PDB file of C-alpha atoms in Angstrom:
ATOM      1  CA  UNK E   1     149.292 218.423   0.212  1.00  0.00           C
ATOM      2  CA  UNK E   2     151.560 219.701   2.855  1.00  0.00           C
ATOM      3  CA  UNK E   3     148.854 219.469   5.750  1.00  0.00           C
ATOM      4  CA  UNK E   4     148.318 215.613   4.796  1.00  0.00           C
ATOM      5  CA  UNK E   5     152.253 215.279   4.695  1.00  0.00           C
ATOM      6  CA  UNK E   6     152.146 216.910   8.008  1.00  0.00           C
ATOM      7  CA  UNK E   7     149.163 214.938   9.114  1.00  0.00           C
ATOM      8  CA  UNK E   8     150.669 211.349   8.420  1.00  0.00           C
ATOM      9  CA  UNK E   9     154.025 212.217   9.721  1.00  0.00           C
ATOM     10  CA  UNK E  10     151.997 213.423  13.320  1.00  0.00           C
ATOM     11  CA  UNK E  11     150.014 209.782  12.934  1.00  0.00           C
ATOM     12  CA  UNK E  12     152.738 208.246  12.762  1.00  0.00           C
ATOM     13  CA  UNK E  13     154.896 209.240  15.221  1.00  0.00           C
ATOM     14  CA  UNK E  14     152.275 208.986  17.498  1.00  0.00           C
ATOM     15  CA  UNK E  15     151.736 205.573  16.834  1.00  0.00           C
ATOM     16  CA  UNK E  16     155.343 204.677  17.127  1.00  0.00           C
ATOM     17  CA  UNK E  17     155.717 206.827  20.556  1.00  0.00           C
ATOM     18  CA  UNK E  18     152.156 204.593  22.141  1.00  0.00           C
ATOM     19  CA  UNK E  19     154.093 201.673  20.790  1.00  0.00           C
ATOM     20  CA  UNK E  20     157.376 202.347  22.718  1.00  0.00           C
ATOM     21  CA  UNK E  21     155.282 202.876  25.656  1.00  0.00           C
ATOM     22  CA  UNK E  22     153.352 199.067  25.845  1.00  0.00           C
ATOM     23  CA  UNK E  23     156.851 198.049  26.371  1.00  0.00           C
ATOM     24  CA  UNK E  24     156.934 198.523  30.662  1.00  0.00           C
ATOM     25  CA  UNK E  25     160.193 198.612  31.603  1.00  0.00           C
ATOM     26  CA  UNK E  26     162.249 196.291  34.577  1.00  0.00           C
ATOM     27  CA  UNK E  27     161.695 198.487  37.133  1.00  0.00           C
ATOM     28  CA  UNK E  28     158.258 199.118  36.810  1.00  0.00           C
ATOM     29  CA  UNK E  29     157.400 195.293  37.066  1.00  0.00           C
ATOM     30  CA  UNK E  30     159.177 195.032  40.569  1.00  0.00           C
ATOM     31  CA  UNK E  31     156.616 197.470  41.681  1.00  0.00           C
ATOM     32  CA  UNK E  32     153.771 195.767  42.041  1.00  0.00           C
ATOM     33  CA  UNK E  33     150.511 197.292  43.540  1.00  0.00           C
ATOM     34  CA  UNK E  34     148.053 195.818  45.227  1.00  0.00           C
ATOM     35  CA  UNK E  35     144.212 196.723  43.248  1.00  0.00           C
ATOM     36  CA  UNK E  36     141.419 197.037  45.491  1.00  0.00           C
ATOM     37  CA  UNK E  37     138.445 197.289  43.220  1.00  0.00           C
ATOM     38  CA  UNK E  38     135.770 196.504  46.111  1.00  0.00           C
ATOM     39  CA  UNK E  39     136.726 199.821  47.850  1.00  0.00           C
ATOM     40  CA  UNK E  40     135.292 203.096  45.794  1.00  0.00           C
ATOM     41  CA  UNK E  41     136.952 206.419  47.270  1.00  0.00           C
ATOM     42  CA  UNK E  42     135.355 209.424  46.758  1.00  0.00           C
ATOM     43  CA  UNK E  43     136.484 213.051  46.394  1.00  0.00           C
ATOM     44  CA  UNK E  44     136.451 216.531  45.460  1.00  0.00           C
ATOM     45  CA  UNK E  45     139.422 218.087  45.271  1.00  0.00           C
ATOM     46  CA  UNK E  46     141.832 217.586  43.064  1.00  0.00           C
ATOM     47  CA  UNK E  47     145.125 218.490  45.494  1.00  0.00           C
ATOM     48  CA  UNK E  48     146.729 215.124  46.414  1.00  0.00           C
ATOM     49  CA  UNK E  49     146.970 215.925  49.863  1.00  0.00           C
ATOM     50  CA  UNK E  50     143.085 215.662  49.774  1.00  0.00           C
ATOM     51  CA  UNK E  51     143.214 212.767  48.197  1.00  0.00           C
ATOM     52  CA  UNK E  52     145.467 211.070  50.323  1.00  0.00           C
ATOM     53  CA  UNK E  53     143.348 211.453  53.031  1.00  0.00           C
ATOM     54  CA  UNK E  54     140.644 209.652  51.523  1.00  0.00           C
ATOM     55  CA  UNK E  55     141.874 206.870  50.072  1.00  0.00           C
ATOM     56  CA  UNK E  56     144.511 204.351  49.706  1.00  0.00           C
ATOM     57  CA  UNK E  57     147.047 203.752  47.417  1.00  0.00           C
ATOM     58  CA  UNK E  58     145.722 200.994  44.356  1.00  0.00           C
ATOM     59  CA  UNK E  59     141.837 201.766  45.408  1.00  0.00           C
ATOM     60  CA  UNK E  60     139.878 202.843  42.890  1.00  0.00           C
ATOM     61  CA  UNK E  61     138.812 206.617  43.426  1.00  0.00           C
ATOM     62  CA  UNK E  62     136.121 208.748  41.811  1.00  0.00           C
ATOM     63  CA  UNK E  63     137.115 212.897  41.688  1.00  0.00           C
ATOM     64  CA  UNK E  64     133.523 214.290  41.400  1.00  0.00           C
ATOM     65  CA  UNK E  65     133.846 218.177  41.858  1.00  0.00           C
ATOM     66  CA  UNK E  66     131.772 220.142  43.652  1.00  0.00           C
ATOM     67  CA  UNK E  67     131.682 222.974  40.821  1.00  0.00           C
ATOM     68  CA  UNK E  68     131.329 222.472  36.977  1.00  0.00           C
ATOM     69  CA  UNK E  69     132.892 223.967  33.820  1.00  0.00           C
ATOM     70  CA  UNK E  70     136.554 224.365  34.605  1.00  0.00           C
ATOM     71  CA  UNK E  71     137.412 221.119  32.174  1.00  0.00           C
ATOM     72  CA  UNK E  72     141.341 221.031  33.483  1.00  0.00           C
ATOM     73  CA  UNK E  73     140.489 219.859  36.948  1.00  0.00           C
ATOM     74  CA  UNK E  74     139.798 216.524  35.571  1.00  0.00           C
ATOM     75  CA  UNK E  75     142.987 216.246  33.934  1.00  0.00           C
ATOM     76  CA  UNK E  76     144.965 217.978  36.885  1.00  0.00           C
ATOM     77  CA  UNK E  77     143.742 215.570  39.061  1.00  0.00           C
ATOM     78  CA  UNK E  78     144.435 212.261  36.947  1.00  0.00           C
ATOM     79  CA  UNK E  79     148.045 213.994  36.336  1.00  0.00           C
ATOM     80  CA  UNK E  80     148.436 213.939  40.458  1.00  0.00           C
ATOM     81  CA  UNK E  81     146.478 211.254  41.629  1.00  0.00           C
ATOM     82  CA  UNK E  82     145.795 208.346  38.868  1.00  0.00           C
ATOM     83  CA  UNK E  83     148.822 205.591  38.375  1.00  0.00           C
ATOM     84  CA  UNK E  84     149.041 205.643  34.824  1.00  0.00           C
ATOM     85  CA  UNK E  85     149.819 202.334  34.199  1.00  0.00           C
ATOM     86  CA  UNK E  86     145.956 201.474  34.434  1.00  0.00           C
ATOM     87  CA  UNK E  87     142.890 202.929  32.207  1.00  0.00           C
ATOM     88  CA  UNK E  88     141.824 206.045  33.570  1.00  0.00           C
ATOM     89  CA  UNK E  89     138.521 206.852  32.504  1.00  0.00           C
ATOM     90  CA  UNK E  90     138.243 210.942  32.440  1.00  0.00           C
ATOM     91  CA  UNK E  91     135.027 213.026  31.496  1.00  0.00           C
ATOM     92  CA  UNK E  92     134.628 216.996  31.966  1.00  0.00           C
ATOM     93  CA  UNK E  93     132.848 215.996  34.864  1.00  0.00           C
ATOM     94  CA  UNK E  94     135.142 213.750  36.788  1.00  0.00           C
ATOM     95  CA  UNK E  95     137.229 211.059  36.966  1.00  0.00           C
ATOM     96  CA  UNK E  96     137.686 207.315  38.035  1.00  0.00           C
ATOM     97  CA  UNK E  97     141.035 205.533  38.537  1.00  0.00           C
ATOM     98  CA  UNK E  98     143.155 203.548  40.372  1.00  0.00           C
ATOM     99  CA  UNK E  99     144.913 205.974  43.383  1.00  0.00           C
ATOM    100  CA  UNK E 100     148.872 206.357  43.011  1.00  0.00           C
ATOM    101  CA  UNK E 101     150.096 209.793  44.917  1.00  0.00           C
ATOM    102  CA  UNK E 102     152.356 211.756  42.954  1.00  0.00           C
ATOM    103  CA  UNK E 103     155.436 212.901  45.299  1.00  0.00           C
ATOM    104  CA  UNK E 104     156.064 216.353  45.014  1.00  0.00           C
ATOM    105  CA  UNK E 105     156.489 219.352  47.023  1.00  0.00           C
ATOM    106  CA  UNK E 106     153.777 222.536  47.584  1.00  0.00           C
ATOM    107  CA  UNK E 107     156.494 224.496  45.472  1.00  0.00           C
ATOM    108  CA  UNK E 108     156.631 222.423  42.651  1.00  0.00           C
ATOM    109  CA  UNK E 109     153.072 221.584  42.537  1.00  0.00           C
ATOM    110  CA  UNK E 110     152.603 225.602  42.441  1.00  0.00           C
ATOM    111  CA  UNK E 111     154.835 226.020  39.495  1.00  0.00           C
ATOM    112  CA  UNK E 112     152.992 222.831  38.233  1.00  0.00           C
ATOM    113  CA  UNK E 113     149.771 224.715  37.955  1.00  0.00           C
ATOM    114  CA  UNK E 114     150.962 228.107  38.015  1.00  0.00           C
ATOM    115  CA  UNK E 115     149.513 229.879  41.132  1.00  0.00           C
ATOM    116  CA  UNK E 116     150.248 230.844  44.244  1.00  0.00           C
ATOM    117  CA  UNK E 117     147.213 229.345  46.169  1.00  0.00           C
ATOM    118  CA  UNK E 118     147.948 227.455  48.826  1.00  0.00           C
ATOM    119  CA  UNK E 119     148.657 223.559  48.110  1.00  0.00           C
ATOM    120  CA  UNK E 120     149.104 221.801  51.707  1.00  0.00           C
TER     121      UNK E 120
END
């Protein structure tokens, strides 16, 4: 009985927390971004230094690794790369969104993920 208790109480605050979040606040609407959904940039690293490169900011990009089986990459690179106000749609294999770069520095992006490789 406890584990359904638990179990609706989980529901439900999640339900109430994706409600708060439809509501996009003042600021966010005075940023608008300009889509480009004819362009299709293409990558393979998740770093959003790489990414930057490649594409511009509000094109649509594809992250298509070059090796399989390490299913975080997908989500580290929608977490650095994807604006989040639009669907992102994320498999094991990859992901397509539109391109926002996150701002942040090689440091924090290392104690982001935990490592000390290198992170231009």
């Amino acid at each position: 009985m406890k584990t359904f208790t638990f179990k609706s109480a989980l529901l439900s605050a999640m339900a109430i927390f994706t409600l708060a979040a439809c509501k996009e606040p003042a600021a966010a609407k005075e940023q608008a971004i300009s889509i480009d959904q004819e362009q299709l940039c293409e990558v393979q690293n998740w770093q959003k230094d790489a990414t930057a490169l490649a594409c511009k900011v509000g094109q649509k990009v594809l992250f298509l690794p070059t090796t399989f089986g390490n299913e975080q990459l997908p989500v580290l690179f929608a977490a650095v790369n994807c604006d989040h106000r639009f669907s992102i749609a994320l498999t094991k294999g990859g992901v397509a969104c539109i391109y926002t770069p996150l701002k942040m520095t090689a440091a924090e992006a290392r104690d982001a993920i935990g490592k000390d490789e290198i992170i231009k």
